[in-house]
Amino acid sequence: MEFQAVVMAAGGGSRMTDLTSSIPKPLLPVGNRPLLWYPLNLLERAGFEEVIVITRKEIQKMLSLDTKMKLDFVYISDNVDMGTADSLRHIHQKIKTDVLVLSCDLITDVDLYKVVDLFRTHDATLSMLMKKAPEPTEVAPGQKGKKKPVEQRDFIGVDDTGKRLLFMANEADLDEELVIKRSILQKHPRMHIRTGLMDAHLYCLKKYVVDFLVENRTITSLRSELIPHLVRKQFSSPTSLQQGLDNKEEGRKKKEQASLDIYSFIKEDNSLLKPAPDNSCWNDHRGDMNETLHEGKVRCYVHIMKEGLCCRVNTLALYIEANRQVPKLLLNLGLEEPLVHGTAQITDRGMVGSDSIIGSSTQIGEKTSIKHSIIGSACTIKDKVKITNCIIMNSVTIEEGCCLQGSVICNNAVIEKGADIKDCLIGSDQRLETKEQFLIKPLLE
Amino acid sequence: MAEREAPGGAGPGAAPSVPVVVQGPELSREEKLQLRKEKKQQKKKKRNEKGTAAEPPEPGTAADPAQPRVTPHPASPPASANAPNDGEKPPGGKSKAELRAERRAKQEAERAQKQAKKAELGQGAAPAKPRLTPTEAPSVVKRLPEHVQVDDPAAQRKLAKKLERQQVPLRQDYGTKVNLFSHLHQYSRKKPLTQQMSIPSTVIHPAVVRLGLQYSQGIINGSNARCIALLEVFKQLIRDYSTPPNEELSRDLVAKLKPHISFLNQCRPLSVSMGNAIKFLKKEISCLPDTLREEEAKEKLQGTIDNYLREKIVLAAEAISKSAFEKINDNDVILVYGCSSLVNRTLCDAHTQTDRTFRVIVVDSRPRLEGRETLRRLVRHGIHCTYVMINAISYVLPEVSKVLLGAHALLANGSVMSRVGTSQIALVSKAYNVPVLVCCETYKFCERVQTDSFVSNELDDPDDLIVQRKGQAQLGGWAENKSLRLLNLVYDVTPPDLVDLVITDLGMIPCTSVPVVLRVKNVDQQ
């Protein structure tokens, strides 16, 4: 088998506690489907038949997905705080080949073969997906109107072809300057450094990386520790460890650290391609005397998406943005279910916008206009309600005459008559009194 | 087999009927059939008359001369049949002339029968001569390979059906082709074959998918490199193969290899070296004795592949390099073109193993610019190099003492098939009286005959010709211009009279000896 797919669905959603306090992140409804459905659908479309899903027990109980793939659920308990790398270490016995790791909050329509082909063609250690993204400047509902400061930026260095990943650093790890090793510049004189890239958290890793993780227990997170480590390792040779140490005790330390070096895990794979490149006239660079790929054994590649949908549902603003993009995605996927569910009872079809999604068994009264919104299942929306740009989850009751704009209303909320809600986030099981006006109010719990 | 038997003492009685056969080509089919029937009856009569004593010597003498005569001189019998009939009728036995006449009559009859069979679909002919065809010399028309019949919809439909059966995706052609080459495939590098396959590939072994991608992206380039990589991947395939129950390894393994070979062919058309290696491997697999267990059989196969690699490629390269650098003298100026692994090895060995001083002129051409890799390797070894583009060869040739070229394949008429531009170099060298030496291993010898570069070639991605200068791509919009076509040829054919010597692992031979080597190789393999 060529690949095994692993979906990490155990994360807590720490950056959007408003929503995730009531619903676990993999089950957050986006376009009336649980968030976990999207990466699984991506894998199913690509042709995977089996997926390993790492999640918590309670999530699996609440999950009901209709998918033809065989899902292998691995549970980790609540009290243990496991990073993504820890989870991979936890399942390392199941991993027998190269692995494709996805995060549960990835919604994308990328052609997976583009990422995987980079991995196959260049026999790469790591191949990942990134998207050109503008800085998010949305006003998230529930925040008092101030713009959230831009998150810590990532500096990504790629080579001239735009495929080879040379440098990766987060602003948080840097003091004041960006430090680039001389060896990188000697091998790749032209490097493009970009900041406007969003990491899609989709990684193709070779099997020996998982073996390395098993031995090296200090790495807890894939994204923040393992990936930058691999990117740095491309340009440091295995002997540099020995040269760097000065201690008298380095004899013992050397042995320990040498065994943790990833190069020791790269099996000299059966002379498979060794004589061929000697005879082949391809070289990835020109202008110096070095062999192709500088004979580096660790190679990291990145596929940068320019067009298409790729978003990670990390924060509230991104959640809302994802909900806005999802109807188009669902239309393009050509699913059998129409956007407006069959069992929904809508009196005025014409008042419902074309890109709104309405769940099953929802009742919508007369003269109710719904534009660019997503309404969950089993909702009751009475007459003369205006809903624009909203996300309404399941079993919500909205009485007559309400006007909702740009808001997120969680499960089981009840909104009495005549309420006027703008840019709000209303938690689950809330009840709003009549004729109240709510404007950009923070979260009501 | 009836006609092959001796006439059984055809006496003077046979002579009167022969003059009718003389006008062979003008006779109609029915008359020929009639003639044949008559002859058969006559033979039967004579056999009964003369008895069995005369028969045994006849088949030996009559059959052998008849066989080689069938192919080379079909036209002469009608004209010359006249002569032997008139005159000599010696008293005893058959005269030489009569024997000849009988043979000619037999040939006529065979020809007539063949035509009749073709036209009437074996109504009268087939029951009479069912076993004639196997003993005939193989004069069937060779079927054209699919990859030169792209403009024939029937051939393409057959290919599509075959690929569907093997579950291999069909790669679509890209862009408008130059009319003269519309019979060849033209693919785009940006649309790899994996676009149409599921990601964890199940039908095709992952190592083969990886190899196919490396071929199509140009990472493994050069006929030696491609063949070595192919054989290594086959070794891995054989390692991962397990015979299903009720199947024999010798038959099933060949069947299992076919989809992989089709896949590689779709990624990039197979080179001649790869084709010969595949033929060799298939023959080895089908010749495996049935008594071997699966493990032993697999090990044996791996051993034969290793032997092939070692003998035909590695040791051959050593041998060629040794004989070639004998040809390099002190203070020589050698011209090389593109990037040939053999030529590079020769020059590097000559530099390290002998103390002759020589310098090299590396000629390069777009769009591949392979000469840069040659330049890098030679300079790294310490050889003094000059680098020019192909348009400058007439300026550098006056100072060149010999030209050393690599080959992709050597064809059966002695032509050299090599990277596009080689024939130009050979031509201009001939004009300047510079000797042209071609280095080629014998496993790249191929039984095809080509006199021009059009009939069978490979079209590379036309977008490679687009050059970006100062942010502007000159030919970027070529697809929108209806009257503009881009042509990116990969190979060309150099006629044998432009090449002075071919250096192979069997020694240094002139170009015209290639068919001899092929014949010897075929006899060896049989």
Tab-separated table of C-alpha atoms in Angstrom, chain A residues 1-3 46-49 100 111-114 116-117 119-123 206 269-273 275-283 285-286 288-292, chain B residues 190 192 194-195 197-202 206 209-211 213-214 217-222 224-225 228-229 232-233 236 239 339 341 370 372-373 375-377 379-380 419:
chain	number	residue	atom	x	y	z
A	1	MET	CA	0.000	0.000	0.000
A	2	GLU	CA	1.230	3.394	-0.801
A	3	PHE	CA	-0.304	5.694	1.793
A	46	ALA	CA	-9.088	11.087	-3.895
A	47	GLY	CA	-9.635	7.364	-3.724
A	48	PHE	CA	-8.687	6.373	-0.215
A	49	GLU	CA	-10.490	3.381	1.148
A	100	LEU	CA	-0.870	11.467	4.888
A	111	ASP	CA	-6.383	18.294	-6.199
A	112	LEU	CA	-4.594	15.995	-3.809
A	113	TYR	CA	-2.520	14.510	-6.575
A	114	LYS	CA	-0.563	17.751	-6.827
A	116	VAL	CA	1.265	13.734	-3.517
A	117	ASP	CA	3.060	13.932	-6.859
A	119	PHE	CA	6.155	13.592	-2.660
A	120	ARG	CA	6.473	10.751	-5.146
A	121	THR	CA	8.518	12.377	-7.864
A	122	HIS	CA	11.276	13.743	-5.711
A	123	ASP	CA	11.195	10.940	-3.144
A	206	LYS	CA	7.673	9.240	4.959
A	269	ASP	CA	16.765	2.045	0.455
A	270	ASN	CA	18.011	-0.785	-1.715
A	271	SER	CA	20.104	1.090	-4.284
A	272	LEU	CA	16.792	1.736	-5.967
A	273	LEU	CA	17.599	4.991	-7.550
A	275	PRO	CA	22.817	4.316	-10.223
A	276	ALA	CA	20.081	5.935	-12.217
A	277	PRO	CA	20.624	9.523	-11.137
A	278	ASP	CA	24.327	9.080	-11.835
A	279	ASN	CA	23.481	8.444	-15.426
A	280	SER	CA	20.593	10.817	-15.683
A	281	CYS	CA	21.193	14.309	-16.957
A	282	TRP	CA	18.701	16.082	-14.744
A	283	ASN	CA	19.890	18.552	-12.189
A	285	HIS	CA	20.070	23.624	-10.024
A	286	ARG	CA	22.874	24.969	-12.114
A	288	ASP	CA	27.848	25.101	-9.250
A	289	MET	CA	29.713	21.848	-9.209
A	290	ASN	CA	27.406	19.935	-6.934
A	291	GLU	CA	25.428	16.866	-7.762
A	292	THR	CA	21.748	17.111	-8.271
B	190	LYS	CA	1.542	19.787	-16.378
B	192	PRO	CA	0.481	13.999	-15.349
B	194	THR	CA	-1.707	10.510	-11.836
B	195	GLN	CA	-4.461	13.089	-12.221
B	197	MET	CA	-5.687	7.735	-10.745
B	198	SER	CA	-6.691	7.236	-7.134
B	199	ILE	CA	-4.155	8.475	-4.672
B	200	PRO	CA	-3.028	5.345	-2.882
B	201	SER	CA	-2.547	3.571	-6.168
B	202	THR	CA	-3.851	0.061	-5.988
B	206	PRO	CA	3.649	2.496	-6.064
B	209	VAL	CA	3.897	5.114	-10.259
B	210	ARG	CA	6.904	6.878	-8.873
B	211	LEU	CA	9.057	5.769	-11.788
B	213	LEU	CA	6.240	10.285	-12.696
B	214	GLN	CA	10.001	10.594	-12.756
B	217	GLN	CA	8.820	15.007	-15.340
B	218	GLY	CA	12.215	14.376	-16.874
B	219	ILE	CA	13.971	13.532	-13.645
B	220	ILE	CA	15.297	10.265	-15.013
B	221	ASN	CA	16.646	11.056	-18.437
B	222	GLY	CA	18.919	9.266	-20.821
B	224	ASN	CA	20.900	4.071	-19.780
B	225	ALA	CA	19.430	5.747	-16.717
B	228	ILE	CA	18.611	0.866	-15.112
B	229	ALA	CA	15.755	2.439	-13.173
B	232	GLU	CA	15.496	-1.972	-10.531
B	233	VAL	CA	11.762	-1.352	-10.297
B	236	GLN	CA	11.099	-4.759	-6.693
B	239	ARG	CA	10.019	-9.215	-4.938
B	339	CYS	CA	24.756	14.541	-22.222
B	341	SER	CA	26.549	8.808	-19.873
B	370	GLU	CA	21.815	18.940	-21.314
B	372	ARG	CA	25.467	21.982	-18.977
B	373	GLU	CA	25.350	18.754	-17.024
B	375	LEU	CA	30.115	20.477	-18.636
B	376	ARG	CA	29.682	20.217	-14.892
B	377	ARG	CA	30.797	16.605	-14.752
B	379	VAL	CA	35.010	20.221	-15.310
B	380	ARG	CA	34.605	18.568	-11.942
B	419	ARG	CA	19.240	13.274	-29.446
